[in-house]
Short mmCIF file of C-alpha atoms in Angstrom, two decimals:
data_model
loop_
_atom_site.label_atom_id
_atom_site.label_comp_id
_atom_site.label_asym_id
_atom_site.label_seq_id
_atom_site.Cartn_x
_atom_site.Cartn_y
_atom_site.Cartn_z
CA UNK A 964 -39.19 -11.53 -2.38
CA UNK A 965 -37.52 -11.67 -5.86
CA UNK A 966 -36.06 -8.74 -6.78
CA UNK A 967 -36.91 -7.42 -10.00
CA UNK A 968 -33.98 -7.67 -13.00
CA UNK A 969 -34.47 -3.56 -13.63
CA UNK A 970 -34.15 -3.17 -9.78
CA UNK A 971 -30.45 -4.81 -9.14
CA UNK A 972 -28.66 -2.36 -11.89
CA UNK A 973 -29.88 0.38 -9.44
CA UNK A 974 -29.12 -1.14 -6.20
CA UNK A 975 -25.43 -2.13 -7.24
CA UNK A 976 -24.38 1.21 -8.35
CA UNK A 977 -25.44 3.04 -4.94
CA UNK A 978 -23.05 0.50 -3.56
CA UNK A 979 -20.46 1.10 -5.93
CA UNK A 980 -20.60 4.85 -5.58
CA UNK A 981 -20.47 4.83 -1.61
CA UNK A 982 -17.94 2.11 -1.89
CA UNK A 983 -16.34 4.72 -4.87
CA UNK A 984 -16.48 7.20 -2.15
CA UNK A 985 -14.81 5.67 0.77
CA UNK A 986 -11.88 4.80 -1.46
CA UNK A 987 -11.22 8.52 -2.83
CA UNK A 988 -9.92 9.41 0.43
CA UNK A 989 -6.47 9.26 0.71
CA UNK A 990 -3.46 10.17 3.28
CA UNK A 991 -2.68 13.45 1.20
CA UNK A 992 -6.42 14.46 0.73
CA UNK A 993 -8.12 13.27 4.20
CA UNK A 994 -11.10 15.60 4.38
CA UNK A 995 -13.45 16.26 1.15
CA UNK A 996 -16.62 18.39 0.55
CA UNK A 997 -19.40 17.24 -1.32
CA UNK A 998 -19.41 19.31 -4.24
CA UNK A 999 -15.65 18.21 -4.72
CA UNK A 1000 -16.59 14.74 -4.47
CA UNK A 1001 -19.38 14.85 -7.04
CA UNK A 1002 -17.03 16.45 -9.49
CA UNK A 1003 -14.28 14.04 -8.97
CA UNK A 1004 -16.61 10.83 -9.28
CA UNK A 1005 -18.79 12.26 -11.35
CA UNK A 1006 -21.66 11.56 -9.44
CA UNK A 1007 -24.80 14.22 -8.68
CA UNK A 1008 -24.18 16.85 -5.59
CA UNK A 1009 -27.67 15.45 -4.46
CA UNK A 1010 -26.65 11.71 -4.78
CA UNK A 1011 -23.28 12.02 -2.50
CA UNK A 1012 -25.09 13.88 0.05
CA UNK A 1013 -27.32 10.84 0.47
CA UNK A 1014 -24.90 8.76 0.25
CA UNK A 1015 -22.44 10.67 2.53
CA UNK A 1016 -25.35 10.90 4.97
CA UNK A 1017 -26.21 6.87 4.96
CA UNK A 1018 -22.05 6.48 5.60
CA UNK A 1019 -22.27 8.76 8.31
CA UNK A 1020 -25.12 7.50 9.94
CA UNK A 1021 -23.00 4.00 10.21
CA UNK A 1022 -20.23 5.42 11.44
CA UNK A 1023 -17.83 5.10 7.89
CA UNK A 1024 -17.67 8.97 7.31
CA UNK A 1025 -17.59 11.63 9.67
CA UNK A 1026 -18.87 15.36 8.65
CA UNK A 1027 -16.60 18.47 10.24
CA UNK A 1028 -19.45 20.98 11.52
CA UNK A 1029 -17.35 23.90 10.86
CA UNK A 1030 -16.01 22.98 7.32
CA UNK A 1031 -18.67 20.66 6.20
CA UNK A 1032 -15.87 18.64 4.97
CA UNK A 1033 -15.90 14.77 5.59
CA UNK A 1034 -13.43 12.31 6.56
CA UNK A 1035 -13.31 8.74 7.14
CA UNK A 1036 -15.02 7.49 10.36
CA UNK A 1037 -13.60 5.13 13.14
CA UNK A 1038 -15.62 2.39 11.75
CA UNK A 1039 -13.09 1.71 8.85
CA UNK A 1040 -10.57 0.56 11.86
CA UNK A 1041 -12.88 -1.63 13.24
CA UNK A 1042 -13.13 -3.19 9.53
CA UNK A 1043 -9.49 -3.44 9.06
CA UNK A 1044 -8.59 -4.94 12.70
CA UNK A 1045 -11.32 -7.91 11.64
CA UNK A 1046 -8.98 -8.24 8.46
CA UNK A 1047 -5.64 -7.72 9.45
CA UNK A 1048 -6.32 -10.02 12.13
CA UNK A 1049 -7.24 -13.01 9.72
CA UNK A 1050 -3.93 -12.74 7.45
CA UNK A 1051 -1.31 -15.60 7.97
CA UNK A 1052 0.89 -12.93 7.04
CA UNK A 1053 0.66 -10.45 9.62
CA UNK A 1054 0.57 -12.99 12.72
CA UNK A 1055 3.79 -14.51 11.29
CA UNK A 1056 5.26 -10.77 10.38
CA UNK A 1057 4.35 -8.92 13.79
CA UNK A 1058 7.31 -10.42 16.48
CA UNK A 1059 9.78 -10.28 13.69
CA UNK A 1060 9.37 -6.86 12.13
CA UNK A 1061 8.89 -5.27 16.16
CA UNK A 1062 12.51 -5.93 16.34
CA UNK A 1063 13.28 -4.70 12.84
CA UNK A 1064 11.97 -1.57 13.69
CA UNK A 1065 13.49 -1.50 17.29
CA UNK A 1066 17.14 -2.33 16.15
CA UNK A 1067 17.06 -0.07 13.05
CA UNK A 1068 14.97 2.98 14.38
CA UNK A 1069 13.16 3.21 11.18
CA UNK A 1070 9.86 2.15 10.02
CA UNK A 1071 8.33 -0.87 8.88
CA UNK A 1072 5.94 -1.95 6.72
CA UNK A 1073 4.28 -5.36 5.05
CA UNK A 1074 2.48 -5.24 1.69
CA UNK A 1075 0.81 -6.96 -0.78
CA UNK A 1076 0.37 -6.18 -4.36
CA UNK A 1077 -3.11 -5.57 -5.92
CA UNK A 1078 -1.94 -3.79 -9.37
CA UNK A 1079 -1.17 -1.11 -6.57
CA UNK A 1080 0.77 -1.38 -3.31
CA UNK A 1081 -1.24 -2.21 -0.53
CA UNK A 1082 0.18 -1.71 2.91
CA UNK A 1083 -1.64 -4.43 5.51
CA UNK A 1084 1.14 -3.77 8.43
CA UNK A 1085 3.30 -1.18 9.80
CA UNK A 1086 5.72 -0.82 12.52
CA UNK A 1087 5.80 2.95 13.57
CA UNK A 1088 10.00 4.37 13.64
CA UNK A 1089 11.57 5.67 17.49
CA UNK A 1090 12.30 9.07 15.62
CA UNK A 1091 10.29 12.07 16.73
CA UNK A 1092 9.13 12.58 12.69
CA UNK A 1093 7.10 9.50 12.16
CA UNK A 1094 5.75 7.96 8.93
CA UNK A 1095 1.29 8.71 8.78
CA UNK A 1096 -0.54 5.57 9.37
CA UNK A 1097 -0.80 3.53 6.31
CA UNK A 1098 -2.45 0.46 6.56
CA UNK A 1099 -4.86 0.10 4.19
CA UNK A 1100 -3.14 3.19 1.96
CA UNK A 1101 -2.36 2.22 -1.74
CA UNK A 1102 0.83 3.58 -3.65
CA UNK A 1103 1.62 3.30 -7.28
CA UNK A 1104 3.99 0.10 -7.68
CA UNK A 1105 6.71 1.50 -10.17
CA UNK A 1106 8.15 3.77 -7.93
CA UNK A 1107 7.73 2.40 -4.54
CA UNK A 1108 10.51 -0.06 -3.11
CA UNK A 1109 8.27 -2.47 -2.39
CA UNK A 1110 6.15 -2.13 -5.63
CA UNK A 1111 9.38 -2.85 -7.55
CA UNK A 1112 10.30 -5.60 -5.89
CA UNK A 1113 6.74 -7.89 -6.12
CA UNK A 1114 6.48 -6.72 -9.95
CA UNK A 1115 9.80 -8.30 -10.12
CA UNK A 1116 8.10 -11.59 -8.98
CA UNK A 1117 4.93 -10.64 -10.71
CA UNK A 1118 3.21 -13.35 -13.79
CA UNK A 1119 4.76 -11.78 -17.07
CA UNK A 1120 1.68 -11.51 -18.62
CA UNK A 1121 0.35 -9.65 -15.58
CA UNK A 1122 3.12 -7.29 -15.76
CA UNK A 1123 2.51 -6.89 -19.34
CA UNK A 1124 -0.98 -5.51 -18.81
CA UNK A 1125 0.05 -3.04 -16.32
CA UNK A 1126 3.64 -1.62 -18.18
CA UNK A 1127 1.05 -1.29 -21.13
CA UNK A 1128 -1.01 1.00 -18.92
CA UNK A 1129 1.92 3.44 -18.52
CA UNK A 1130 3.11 5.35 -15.41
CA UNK A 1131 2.52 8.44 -13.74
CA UNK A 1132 5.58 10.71 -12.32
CA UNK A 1133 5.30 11.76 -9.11
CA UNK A 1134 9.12 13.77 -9.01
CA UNK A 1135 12.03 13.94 -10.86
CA UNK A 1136 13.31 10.72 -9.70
CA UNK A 1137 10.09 8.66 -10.90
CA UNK A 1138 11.05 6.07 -13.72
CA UNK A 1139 8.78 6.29 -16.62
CA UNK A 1140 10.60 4.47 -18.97
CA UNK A 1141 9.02 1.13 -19.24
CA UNK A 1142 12.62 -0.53 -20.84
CA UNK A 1143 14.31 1.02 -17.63
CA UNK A 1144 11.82 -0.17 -15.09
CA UNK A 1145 12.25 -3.73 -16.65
CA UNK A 1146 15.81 -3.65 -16.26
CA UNK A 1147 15.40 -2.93 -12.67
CA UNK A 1148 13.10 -5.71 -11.73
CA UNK A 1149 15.64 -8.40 -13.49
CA UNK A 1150 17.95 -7.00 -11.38
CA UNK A 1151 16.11 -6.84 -8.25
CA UNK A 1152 15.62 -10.58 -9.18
CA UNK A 1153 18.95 -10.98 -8.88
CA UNK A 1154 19.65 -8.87 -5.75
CA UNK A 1155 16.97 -10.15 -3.66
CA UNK A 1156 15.77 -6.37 -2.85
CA UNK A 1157 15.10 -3.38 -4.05
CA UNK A 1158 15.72 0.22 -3.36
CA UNK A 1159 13.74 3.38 -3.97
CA UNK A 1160 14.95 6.96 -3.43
CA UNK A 1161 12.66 10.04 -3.41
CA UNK A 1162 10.65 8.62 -6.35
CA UNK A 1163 7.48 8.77 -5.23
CA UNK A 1164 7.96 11.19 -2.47
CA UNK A 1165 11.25 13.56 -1.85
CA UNK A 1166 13.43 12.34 0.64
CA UNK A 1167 12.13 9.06 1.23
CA UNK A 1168 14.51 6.12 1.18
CA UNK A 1169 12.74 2.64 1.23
CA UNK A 1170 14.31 -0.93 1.04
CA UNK A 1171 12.04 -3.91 0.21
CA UNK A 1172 12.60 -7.53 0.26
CA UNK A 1173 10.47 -10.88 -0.60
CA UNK A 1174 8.42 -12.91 1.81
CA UNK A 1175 7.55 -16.01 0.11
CA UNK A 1176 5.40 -19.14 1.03
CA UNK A 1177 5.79 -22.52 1.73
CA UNK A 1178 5.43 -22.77 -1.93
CA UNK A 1179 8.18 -20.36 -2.20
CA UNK A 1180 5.96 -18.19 -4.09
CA UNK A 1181 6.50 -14.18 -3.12
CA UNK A 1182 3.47 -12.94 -1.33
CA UNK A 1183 4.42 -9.76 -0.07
CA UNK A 1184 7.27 -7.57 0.54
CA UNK A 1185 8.82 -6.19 4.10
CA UNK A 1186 10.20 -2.95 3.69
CA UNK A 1187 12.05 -0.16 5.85
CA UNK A 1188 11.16 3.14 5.31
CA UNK A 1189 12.85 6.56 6.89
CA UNK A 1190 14.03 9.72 5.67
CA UNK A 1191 17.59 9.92 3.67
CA UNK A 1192 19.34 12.40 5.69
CA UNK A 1193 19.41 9.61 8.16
CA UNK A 1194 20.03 6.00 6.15
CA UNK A 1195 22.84 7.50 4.45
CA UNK A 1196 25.55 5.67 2.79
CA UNK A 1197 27.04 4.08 6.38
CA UNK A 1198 24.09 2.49 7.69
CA UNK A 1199 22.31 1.39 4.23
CA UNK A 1200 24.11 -1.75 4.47
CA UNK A 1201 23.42 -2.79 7.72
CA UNK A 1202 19.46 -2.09 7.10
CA UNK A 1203 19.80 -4.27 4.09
CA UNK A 1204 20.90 -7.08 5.96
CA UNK A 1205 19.11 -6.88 8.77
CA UNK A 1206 15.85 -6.69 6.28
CA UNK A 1207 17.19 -9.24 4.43
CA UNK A 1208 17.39 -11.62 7.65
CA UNK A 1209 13.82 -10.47 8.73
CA UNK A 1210 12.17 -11.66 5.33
CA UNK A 1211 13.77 -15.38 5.57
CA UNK A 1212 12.86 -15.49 9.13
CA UNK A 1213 8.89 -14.74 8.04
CA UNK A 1214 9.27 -16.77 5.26
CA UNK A 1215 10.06 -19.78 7.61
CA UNK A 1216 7.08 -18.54 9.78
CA UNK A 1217 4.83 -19.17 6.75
CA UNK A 1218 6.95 -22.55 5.79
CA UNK A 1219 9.19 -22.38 3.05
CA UNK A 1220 12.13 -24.28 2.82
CA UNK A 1221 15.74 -23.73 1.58
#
């Protein structure tokens, strides 16, 4: 049957919207109501129920009998392990960044970079305070570590559109300035990593460096994450190397040369 023209309008925004509604869960907000979700899309109280209830029903949302609230269902998991499980990246990354994370202590993540940070590995830390999940999580690239470092490698006139965009701050520490932030990245060029303290969230340290292709094009960043009480000012260098080492040895994995 051929669907009618008028017909696929309506049929691609009740995608969008549950699709719109899947993403507005994040780490920091986890559970959301339906009234709170129609406000924030801007989307009727009776349309997100239905849609809510269609997610549900496949297992993508779950609903909290006590608070009403909804969450994200186990079915998103199975979704990423199919994905995950197809990147070059992570079957070259996993070996190499278990030892990162056993010899430092810390945690360890792989991203790529999508405008936003997009985390698509992570090695969890030894420490009894652990990092939340965050595969699959997004983070604002100009003040994450490993945002910095692929906008350093980013097209120019990519990285045009987004400075022009401007940036949010998240603490004190969060660089606004877009004259500033470019000043970093040429020197992150020239450093090979990047570093980020508590400026997108206090008292988080990250170091990022480049894992490139066999076309020695950057196509993601490996980064070590932990809290800066504990990579203080004697053991920063010693995570920078050892990070440093892990990205080249990945970067092999996936072929470059030199």
């Amino acid at each position: 049957m051929i669907e009618k023209p008028d017909q696929q309008p309506y049929l691609l925004s009740s995608v969008a919207n549950a699709l719109r509604i899947m993403n507005s869960f994040t780490v920091e907000k986890p559970t959301k109501g339906v009234s709170e979700l129609a406000d924030e899309l801007g989307i009727s109280k009776s349309a997100v129920s239905r849609l809510l209830s269609t997610l549900a029903s496949e297992g993508y949302v779950l609903k909290e009998p006590t608070t009403q609230k909804y969450s994200l269902g186990l079915q998103i998991l199975k979704l990423n392990s199919v994905v995950t499980s197809q990147l070059e990246i992570n079957h070259a990354a996993q070996p190499i960044i278990r030892e990162l994370a056993k010899s430092t202590g810390e945690a360890v993540l792989i991203s790529v970079l999508e405008d936003e940070i997009v985390y698509i590995e992570q090695i969890e830390c030894r420490h009894q305070e652990c990092i939340l999940p965050l595969v699959g999580y997004r983070s604002p690239a100009h003040c994450t570590s490993a945002g910095k470092l692929l906008l350093a490698y980013y097209e120019k006139e990519r990285l045009h559109k987004l400075v022009k965009k401007g940036f949010t701050s998240y603490t004190a520490k969060t660089i606004t300035d877009k004259e500033v932030l470019q000043k970093q990245l040429m020197e992150i060029r020239k450093l090979h990593f990047s570093c980020c303290e508590s400026e997108y969230l206090e008292g988080l340290i990250c170091f990022s460096a480049p894992i490139r292709n066999y076309m020695n094009s950057v196509v993601a960043a490996i980064t070590i994450m932990g809290p800066v009480q504990r990579i203080n000012e004697h053991t920063r260098q010693s995570i920078i190397n050892k990070l440093i080492r892990s990205a080249r040895e990945i970067s092999r994995e996936l072929g470059q040369n030199g």
